[in-house]
CSV table of C-alpha atoms in Angstrom, one decimal:
chain,number,residue,atom,x,y,z
E,103,PHE,CA,94.0,-15.0,39.4
E,104,VAL,CA,95.1,-14.6,35.7
E,105,SER,CA,94.0,-12.3,32.8
E,106,VAL,CA,91.8,-13.5,30.0
E,107,LYS,CA,94.8,-13.3,27.7
E,108,GLU,CA,96.9,-15.4,30.0
E,109,PHE,CA,94.1,-17.9,30.4
E,110,ASN,CA,93.8,-18.4,26.7
E,111,GLU,CA,97.5,-19.1,26.5
E,112,ILE,CA,97.4,-21.7,29.4
E,113,ASP,CA,98.5,-25.2,28.4
E,114,SER,CA,99.6,-27.1,31.4
E,115,VAL,CA,99.7,-27.1,35.3
E,116,VAL,CA,103.2,-27.8,36.7
E,117,MET,CA,103.6,-28.9,40.2
E,118,ALA,CA,106.7,-29.3,42.4
E,119,THR,CA,107.3,-31.2,45.7
E,120,ARG,CA,109.6,-30.7,48.6
E,121,LYS,CA,111.7,-33.8,47.5
E,122,GLY,CA,112.4,-32.4,44.1
E,123,ILE,CA,109.6,-34.2,42.1
E,124,ILE,CA,108.0,-32.3,39.2
E,125,LYS,CA,104.8,-33.0,37.4
E,126,ARG,CA,103.1,-31.6,34.3
E,127,THR,CA,99.4,-32.2,33.5
E,128,THR,CA,97.3,-30.6,30.8
E,129,LEU,CA,94.8,-28.0,32.0
E,130,ASP,CA,91.7,-29.9,30.7
E,131,GLN,CA,92.4,-32.6,33.2
E,132,TYR,CA,90.9,-30.3,35.8
E,133,SER,CA,87.9,-29.3,33.8
E,134,ARG,CA,85.4,-31.3,35.9
E,135,PRO,CA,86.0,-30.6,39.6
E,136,ARG,CA,83.9,-32.4,42.1
E,137,LYS,CA,82.4,-31.2,45.4
E,138,GLY,CA,84.9,-33.1,47.4
E,139,GLY,CA,87.8,-32.2,45.2
E,140,ILE,CA,89.8,-34.3,42.7
E,141,TYR,CA,93.3,-35.8,42.7
E,142,ALA,CA,96.0,-33.5,41.4
E,143,ILE,CA,99.1,-35.4,42.2
E,144,GLU,CA,100.2,-38.6,44.0
E,145,VAL,CA,102.5,-37.7,46.7
E,146,ARG,CA,104.7,-40.0,48.8
E,147,ASP,CA,104.2,-40.1,52.6
E,148,ASP,CA,107.6,-38.5,53.2
E,149,ASP,CA,107.0,-35.7,50.6
E,150,GLU,CA,104.7,-32.8,50.2
E,151,LEU,CA,103.5,-30.5,47.3
E,152,ILE,CA,104.9,-27.0,47.6
E,153,GLU,CA,103.8,-25.2,44.5
E,154,ALA,CA,101.6,-25.4,41.5
E,155,LYS,CA,101.7,-23.0,38.6
E,156,ILE,CA,100.3,-22.6,35.0
E,157,THR,CA,102.4,-22.7,31.9
E,158,ASN,CA,102.0,-21.9,28.2
E,159,GLY,CA,103.5,-25.3,27.1
E,160,ASP,CA,106.9,-24.1,26.4
E,161,ASN,CA,108.1,-22.3,29.6
E,162,ASP,CA,111.4,-22.9,31.4
E,163,ILE,CA,111.1,-24.1,35.0
E,164,ILE,CA,113.6,-23.2,37.7
E,165,LEU,CA,113.6,-25.1,41.0
E,166,GLY,CA,115.6,-23.7,44.1
E,167,THR,CA,116.6,-25.6,47.2
E,168,HIS,CA,117.2,-24.8,50.9
E,169,LEU,CA,121.0,-25.3,50.5
E,170,GLY,CA,121.2,-22.8,47.7
E,171,LYS,CA,121.1,-25.0,44.6
E,172,SER,CA,119.0,-24.5,41.5
E,173,ILE,CA,118.2,-26.1,38.2
E,174,ARG,CA,116.6,-24.8,35.0
E,175,PHE,CA,115.0,-26.9,32.4
E,176,ASN,CA,112.3,-26.6,29.7
E,177,GLU,CA,108.9,-27.9,30.8
E,178,ASN,CA,108.8,-30.2,27.7
E,179,ASN,CA,111.4,-32.3,29.4
E,180,VAL,CA,108.6,-33.3,31.8
E,181,ARG,CA,106.1,-35.6,30.0
E,182,GLN,CA,102.5,-34.7,30.5
E,183,THR,CA,100.7,-37.2,32.7
E,184,GLY,CA,97.3,-37.8,34.2
E,185,ARG,CA,96.1,-36.3,37.5
E,186,LYS,CA,96.7,-39.2,39.8
E,187,THR,CA,100.3,-39.8,39.0
E,188,MET,CA,103.5,-39.0,41.0
E,189,GLY,CA,105.6,-37.1,38.4
E,190,VAL,CA,109.4,-37.3,37.7
E,191,ARG,CA,112.6,-36.1,39.3
E,192,GLY,CA,113.2,-32.4,38.7
E,193,ILE,CA,116.3,-32.0,40.8
E,194,ARG,CA,118.5,-34.5,42.6
E,195,LEU,CA,119.1,-33.4,46.1
E,196,SER,CA,122.7,-33.8,47.3
E,197,SER,CA,121.9,-34.0,51.0
E,198,LYS,CA,119.3,-35.4,53.2
E,199,ASP,CA,119.1,-32.0,54.8
E,200,ASP,CA,118.2,-30.3,51.4
E,201,TYR,CA,114.7,-29.7,50.0
E,202,VAL,CA,113.0,-27.6,47.3
E,203,VAL,CA,111.8,-24.2,48.6
E,204,GLY,CA,110.5,-22.7,45.4
E,205,MET,CA,109.5,-23.1,41.8
E,206,ILE,CA,109.7,-20.4,39.1
E,207,VAL,CA,107.9,-20.5,35.7
E,208,VAL,CA,110.1,-18.1,33.6
E,209,LYS,CA,107.8,-15.7,31.8
E,210,ARG,CA,109.2,-12.2,32.0
E,211,GLU,CA,113.0,-12.7,31.4
E,212,GLY,CA,113.7,-10.4,34.3
E,213,THR,CA,115.9,-11.3,37.1
E,214,ILE,CA,115.8,-14.0,39.8
E,215,LEU,CA,115.7,-12.9,43.4
E,216,VAL,CA,116.7,-15.2,46.1
E,217,ALA,CA,116.6,-14.6,49.9
E,218,THR,CA,117.9,-16.4,52.9
E,219,ASP,CA,116.4,-16.9,56.4
E,220,LYS,CA,119.1,-14.5,57.8
E,221,GLY,CA,118.1,-11.6,55.7
E,222,PHE,CA,120.5,-11.9,52.8
E,223,GLY,CA,119.5,-11.8,49.2
E,224,LYS,CA,120.4,-10.8,45.7
E,225,ARG,CA,119.2,-10.5,42.1
E,226,THR,CA,120.8,-12.3,39.2
E,227,ASN,CA,120.0,-12.1,35.5
E,228,VAL,CA,118.0,-15.1,34.3
E,229,ILE,CA,120.6,-15.7,31.5
E,230,GLU,CA,123.1,-16.8,34.3
E,231,TYR,CA,120.8,-19.8,35.0
E,232,ARG,CA,121.8,-21.9,32.0
E,233,THR,CA,119.3,-24.6,30.8
E,234,GLN,CA,120.1,-28.2,31.8
E,235,ASN,CA,118.5,-31.6,31.7
E,236,ARG,CA,116.0,-32.2,34.5
E,237,GLY,CA,117.1,-34.6,37.3
E,238,GLY,CA,120.6,-33.2,37.8
E,239,LYS,CA,122.1,-31.8,41.0
E,240,GLY,CA,121.8,-28.2,39.6
E,241,ILE,CA,124.1,-25.3,40.2
E,242,ILE,CA,124.8,-22.8,43.0
E,243,THR,CA,122.3,-20.0,43.1
E,244,ILE,CA,123.5,-18.5,46.4
E,245,LYS,CA,126.4,-19.4,48.8
E,246,THR,CA,124.8,-20.5,52.0
E,247,THR,CA,126.9,-20.2,55.1
E,248,ASP,CA,126.3,-19.7,58.9
E,249,LYS,CA,126.4,-16.0,58.4
E,250,VAL,CA,124.2,-15.9,55.3
E,251,GLY,CA,121.7,-18.6,56.3
E,252,LYS,CA,119.7,-20.9,54.0
E,253,LEU,CA,117.6,-20.2,51.1
E,254,VAL,CA,113.9,-19.6,51.9
E,255,ALA,CA,112.5,-17.8,48.8
E,256,MET,CA,113.1,-17.6,45.0
E,257,LEU,CA,111.1,-15.3,42.8
E,258,GLU,CA,111.2,-13.9,39.2
E,259,VAL,CA,111.2,-10.0,39.5
E,260,VAL,CA,111.7,-6.9,37.3
E,261,ASP,CA,112.7,-3.4,38.4
E,262,ASN,CA,109.1,-2.2,38.7
E,263,ASP,CA,108.2,-4.8,41.3
E,264,ASP,CA,108.2,-4.3,45.1
E,265,LEU,CA,108.9,-7.0,47.7
E,266,MET,CA,107.0,-7.7,50.8
E,267,ILE,CA,109.3,-9.3,53.4
E,268,ILE,CA,107.8,-10.8,56.5
E,269,THR,CA,109.8,-12.1,59.6
E,270,ASP,CA,108.8,-14.8,62.1
E,271,SER,CA,108.5,-12.0,64.7
E,272,GLY,CA,105.6,-10.4,62.8
E,273,ILE,CA,107.5,-7.5,61.2
E,274,MET,CA,106.7,-6.7,57.5
E,275,ILE,CA,108.8,-4.5,55.2
E,276,ARG,CA,108.1,-3.4,51.7
E,277,GLN,CA,111.0,-2.4,49.5
E,278,PRO,CA,111.5,-1.6,45.7
E,279,VAL,CA,113.2,-4.4,43.7
E,280,LYS,CA,115.2,-1.7,41.8
E,281,ASP,CA,117.1,-0.9,45.0
E,282,ILE,CA,118.6,-4.5,45.0
E,283,ARG,CA,121.4,-4.5,42.4
E,284,ALA,CA,121.9,-7.5,40.2
E,285,ILE,CA,125.0,-9.5,40.9
E,286,GLY,CA,126.5,-12.9,39.9
E,287,ARG,CA,124.8,-16.2,40.6
E,288,ASN,CA,127.7,-17.8,42.6
E,289,THR,CA,127.9,-15.1,45.4
E,290,GLN,CA,126.4,-14.8,48.9
E,291,GLY,CA,124.4,-11.6,48.2
E,292,VAL,CA,123.8,-8.6,50.3
E,293,LYS,CA,121.9,-7.7,53.5
E,294,LEU,CA,118.2,-7.0,52.5
E,295,LEU,CA,117.2,-5.9,56.0
E,296,LYS,CA,118.4,-5.9,59.6
E,297,LEU,CA,116.7,-8.5,61.7
E,298,ASP,CA,116.0,-8.5,65.3
E,299,GLU,CA,118.1,-10.8,67.5
E,300,GLY,CA,117.0,-14.4,66.8
E,301,ALA,CA,114.5,-13.4,64.1
E,302,THR,CA,114.4,-14.9,60.6
E,303,ILE,CA,112.7,-14.3,57.3
E,304,SER,CA,109.6,-16.5,57.0
E,305,SER,CA,108.1,-15.3,53.7
E,306,ILE,CA,108.7,-13.0,50.7
E,307,SER,CA,106.1,-12.0,48.2
E,308,ARG,CA,106.3,-10.0,45.0
E,309,VAL,CA,104.0,-7.0,44.5
E,310,MET,CA,103.7,-6.3,40.7
E,311,GLU,CA,103.1,-2.8,39.5
E,312,LYS,CA,99.6,-2.1,38.4
E,313,SER,CA,99.0,-1.5,34.7
E,314,ASP,CA,97.1,1.5,33.4
């Protein structure tokens, strides 16, 4: 859901796949939906769509990967194409074990929060994510180790937000973003919560403060 103001500013729909492909299409391409649906993106058999977000035509995009890499580039580096197309490379994965876990459309110039499956996480100022050309290998966004685990979530947050953290054992915890201090990008982060033996984080969502 978006506000009327946000809707009037929408220019494009940006999509990202697990294999690092990014696609950008003008919103009016989706103005005539059909009962059985319409094509949004062409996806290879070994790939899958992970996220689709709206942009104003000049937003920066950040992609984050399972092995802790990220890349930031302006959406205008992605040529707008029709609905039934495959897109272009957003990030070059350095390992067959790596894959994209999240996409951020930078809008609030807050901080980037990343979290791992073993309960570690951190916030880092957006400015530390320098703009690059799309298609590169990116930079480290969190140091992934056996202790820290692998990246499972990447969100843009501000101090007034809350986090909803859900584990694969069915436990849900809510905590304020402001309690997580902002630290450097090339670090391993801090413990966000204590997990039960064998449990991992399966999902993290942002809860934005309600406006008056």
